[in-house]
C-alpha cells in the first residue's frame, strides 16, 4: 500500500513539473523501500560523489566558460578564424562553424554561443550575401557543434557517470576527449562541404587572405589562442590530470580576462562564480540522485532484464544502434543534455555493452545525438533561444534548420556505424 501511494506521489510530482533531482531521488527511495533497504543509503550514495576526484573539473571548467562568455572572447575568436580561413569559398560560413564549435567547447553552453556569436555572425552573413534562411539556420544549428570537443562539460559528465557504473571496458577521460575529435571534425567538414555545394554558383564573393589582418587578429587574441594548446597539450602529454587542467584553465582565464585584457573587473568575479556555482550545484544534485537510482537499477537487475527483453526482439547490433539514435534524438528535443545523461546513461550503457558497443563509442554517439536534439523540432532548446534572440517565429527556424539537421544526421550515422572514427585515436 505504501509503495502504491509512493508511485502515485511520484507521478503527481512529474505532472507538477517538480525538479528533476526530486523525481529521480523519489524513484530511488521507492526502489530501495521495495527491497527493504534503509533509506539512509540515499545520503551515502549522494556523498559517494565526494570520492570522485575528477568531479572537481566540472565547477572549474564551468567557471572558465562563464568568464570567457562574459569577456570579449567571442569577438576575438570570430576575428581570428575569419582572418585564417575566411579566404576559403563560403569563408564566412566556415568561420561560423569553426568559431561556434570552439566557443561551445570552451563555454560548455549551446545557448551562450547563439547569444554571443549569433549577434556577430548573423548580420555579417547577411551582409556577405547569404540569404536569411541559411544564415538563421547556421547560427541556430552551429550553437551546439562543440559538444564533442574537449573540455566540453557534458563529455566530462558522461565520463564520470559511465565510470561510476563500471560496465564494459574501463576508459579514461583523456580517451573520451580524444574520441570526440574526429567525429567533431567530421560534422564541421560535412557542413562545410554542403555549404560549398549550396553556394557553388559563386554568388558569395571570397575574401583574399590578408597577412597583416591575420597577424593583427592573432595579436589581439594573443592571450586566448594558446589556451586550448596549453591545457589540452598538458592533458594529452601527461603533464596535467584532467582536474589539474581545469584548475589551470580557470586560473589562466581569470588572469587573462581580469588583468591582461581588463574586460572583467575583479568585483564582477564573485557574481560569475555564484552563477557558475548554481549551474554546477544543480548538475551535482541531479548526478547524486542519479547514482542512488543507478544502484537501485543494479540491485534489481533491471539492466540485465532490459537487455534480455530487447535482445529477444532486436537481434542485430546495427538495428539496435538505429533504434538508439532515434530514441536519443527524441530525448534531445525534450530534455536538456545534463538531464538526459543522468537519466538515460545508467539504462543505455549496460544495454549497449551487451551488444558489444564500447562505452567510449557510446558516449560519442550519445552526445552527437544530443547535439542535434538541441535544434530538433518541436521543442529543441536552440530553436527557442534563437527565436527570442533574433526575433523570428519558431516556425521560420524550423525551416531554416532542417537542411543542417539532415547533414548532421548523416554525420551521426557515420559516427555510429564506423566505430573507428571514435576509437582509432584513443587506440581502443
mmCIF file of N, CA and C in Angstrom, residues 144 147-149 152-159 176 187 328 337-338 341 345 361-374 412 415:
data_model
loop_
_atom_site.group_PDB
_atom_site.id
_atom_site.type_symbol
_atom_site.label_atom_id
_atom_site.label_comp_id
_atom_site.label_asym_id
_atom_site.label_seq_id
_atom_site.Cartn_x
_atom_site.Cartn_y
_atom_site.Cartn_z
ATOM 1 N N UNK A 144 25.529 24.209 -30.993
ATOM 2 C CA UNK A 144 25.893 23.042 -30.186
ATOM 3 C C UNK A 144 27.015 22.221 -30.817
ATOM 4 N N UNK A 147 30.078 20.205 -28.643
ATOM 5 C CA UNK A 147 29.835 19.312 -27.500
ATOM 6 C C UNK A 147 30.768 18.108 -27.474
ATOM 7 N N UNK A 148 31.349 17.744 -28.616
ATOM 8 C CA UNK A 148 32.259 16.605 -28.669
ATOM 9 C C UNK A 148 33.722 17.006 -28.489
ATOM 10 N N UNK A 149 33.986 18.295 -28.392
ATOM 11 C CA UNK A 149 35.360 18.770 -28.271
ATOM 12 C C UNK A 149 35.723 19.018 -26.811
ATOM 13 N N UNK A 152 34.624 19.927 -23.134
ATOM 14 C CA UNK A 152 33.163 20.005 -23.026
ATOM 15 C C UNK A 152 32.674 19.390 -21.714
ATOM 16 N N UNK A 153 31.885 20.160 -20.960
ATOM 17 C CA UNK A 153 31.374 19.684 -19.668
ATOM 18 C C UNK A 153 30.472 18.457 -19.830
ATOM 19 N N UNK A 154 29.562 18.405 -20.831
ATOM 20 C CA UNK A 154 28.766 17.180 -20.996
ATOM 21 C C UNK A 154 29.621 15.939 -21.263
ATOM 22 N N UNK A 155 30.725 16.111 -21.959
ATOM 23 C CA UNK A 155 31.634 14.994 -22.219
ATOM 24 C C UNK A 155 32.220 14.478 -20.906
ATOM 25 N N UNK A 156 32.620 15.390 -20.045
ATOM 26 C CA UNK A 156 33.172 15.008 -18.741
ATOM 27 C C UNK A 156 32.102 14.351 -17.879
ATOM 28 N N UNK A 157 30.889 14.904 -17.901
ATOM 29 C CA UNK A 157 29.807 14.352 -17.088
ATOM 30 C C UNK A 157 29.476 12.927 -17.519
ATOM 31 N N UNK A 158 29.411 12.683 -18.826
ATOM 32 C CA UNK A 158 29.188 11.317 -19.299
ATOM 33 C C UNK A 158 30.290 10.397 -18.781
ATOM 34 N N UNK A 159 31.535 10.854 -18.884
ATOM 35 C CA UNK A 159 32.654 10.029 -18.440
ATOM 36 C C UNK A 159 32.569 9.683 -16.965
ATOM 37 N N UNK A 176 38.274 9.680 -23.769
ATOM 38 C CA UNK A 176 36.996 10.240 -24.220
ATOM 39 C C UNK A 176 37.223 11.548 -24.975
ATOM 40 N N UNK A 187 31.700 16.396 -38.470
ATOM 41 C CA UNK A 187 30.484 17.206 -38.514
ATOM 42 C C UNK A 187 30.749 18.558 -39.158
ATOM 43 N N UNK A 328 17.520 8.697 -28.895
ATOM 44 C CA UNK A 328 18.331 9.804 -28.371
ATOM 45 C C UNK A 328 17.958 11.133 -29.024
ATOM 46 N N UNK A 337 20.659 18.464 -21.895
ATOM 47 C CA UNK A 337 21.660 17.420 -22.069
ATOM 48 C C UNK A 337 22.089 16.793 -20.745
ATOM 49 N N UNK A 338 22.140 17.590 -19.665
ATOM 50 C CA UNK A 338 22.574 17.043 -18.384
ATOM 51 C C UNK A 338 21.532 16.072 -17.830
ATOM 52 N N UNK A 341 21.688 12.802 -19.794
ATOM 53 C CA UNK A 341 22.835 11.963 -19.430
ATOM 54 C C UNK A 341 22.558 11.183 -18.148
ATOM 55 N N UNK A 345 21.875 7.285 -19.331
ATOM 56 C CA UNK A 345 23.126 6.520 -19.398
ATOM 57 C C UNK A 345 23.086 5.258 -18.526
ATOM 58 N N UNK A 361 32.683 4.711 -27.419
ATOM 59 C CA UNK A 361 31.926 4.897 -28.654
ATOM 60 C C UNK A 361 30.493 5.311 -28.339
ATOM 61 N N UNK A 362 29.893 4.667 -27.332
ATOM 62 C CA UNK A 362 28.521 5.022 -26.949
ATOM 63 C C UNK A 362 28.440 6.482 -26.512
ATOM 64 N N UNK A 363 29.434 6.934 -25.746
ATOM 65 C CA UNK A 363 29.423 8.325 -25.293
ATOM 66 C C UNK A 363 29.423 9.314 -26.447
ATOM 67 N N UNK A 364 30.208 9.016 -27.477
ATOM 68 C CA UNK A 364 30.260 9.903 -28.644
ATOM 69 C C UNK A 364 28.934 9.862 -29.401
ATOM 70 N N UNK A 365 28.364 8.653 -29.565
ATOM 71 C CA UNK A 365 27.051 8.542 -30.208
ATOM 72 C C UNK A 365 26.013 9.335 -29.425
ATOM 73 N N UNK A 366 26.026 9.177 -28.112
ATOM 74 C CA UNK A 366 25.054 9.844 -27.240
ATOM 75 C C UNK A 366 25.125 11.359 -27.416
ATOM 76 N N UNK A 367 26.322 11.925 -27.308
ATOM 77 C CA UNK A 367 26.464 13.386 -27.362
ATOM 78 C C UNK A 367 26.248 13.917 -28.777
ATOM 79 N N UNK A 368 26.606 13.141 -29.789
ATOM 80 C CA UNK A 368 26.351 13.578 -31.168
ATOM 81 C C UNK A 368 24.851 13.727 -31.409
ATOM 82 N N UNK A 369 24.074 12.789 -30.876
ATOM 83 C CA UNK A 369 22.616 12.891 -30.999
ATOM 84 C C UNK A 369 22.063 14.047 -30.176
ATOM 85 N N UNK A 370 22.583 14.230 -28.972
ATOM 86 C CA UNK A 370 22.124 15.350 -28.140
ATOM 87 C C UNK A 370 22.410 16.688 -28.819
ATOM 88 N N UNK A 371 23.535 16.740 -29.531
ATOM 89 C CA UNK A 371 23.902 17.960 -30.250
ATOM 90 C C UNK A 371 22.834 18.326 -31.271
ATOM 91 N N UNK A 372 22.334 17.333 -31.994
ATOM 92 C CA UNK A 372 21.266 17.585 -32.967
ATOM 93 C C UNK A 372 19.947 17.834 -32.253
ATOM 94 N N UNK A 373 19.730 17.141 -31.136
ATOM 95 C CA UNK A 373 18.488 17.324 -30.388
ATOM 96 C C UNK A 373 18.261 18.755 -29.938
ATOM 97 N N UNK A 374 19.345 19.524 -29.777
ATOM 98 C CA UNK A 374 19.219 20.920 -29.371
ATOM 99 C C UNK A 374 18.370 21.736 -30.348
ATOM 100 N N UNK A 412 26.051 11.617 -37.956
ATOM 101 C CA UNK A 412 25.748 10.728 -36.830
ATOM 102 C C UNK A 412 25.723 9.270 -37.282
ATOM 103 N N UNK A 415 29.282 8.210 -37.655
ATOM 104 C CA UNK A 415 29.872 8.044 -36.320
ATOM 105 C C UNK A 415 29.379 6.750 -35.673
#
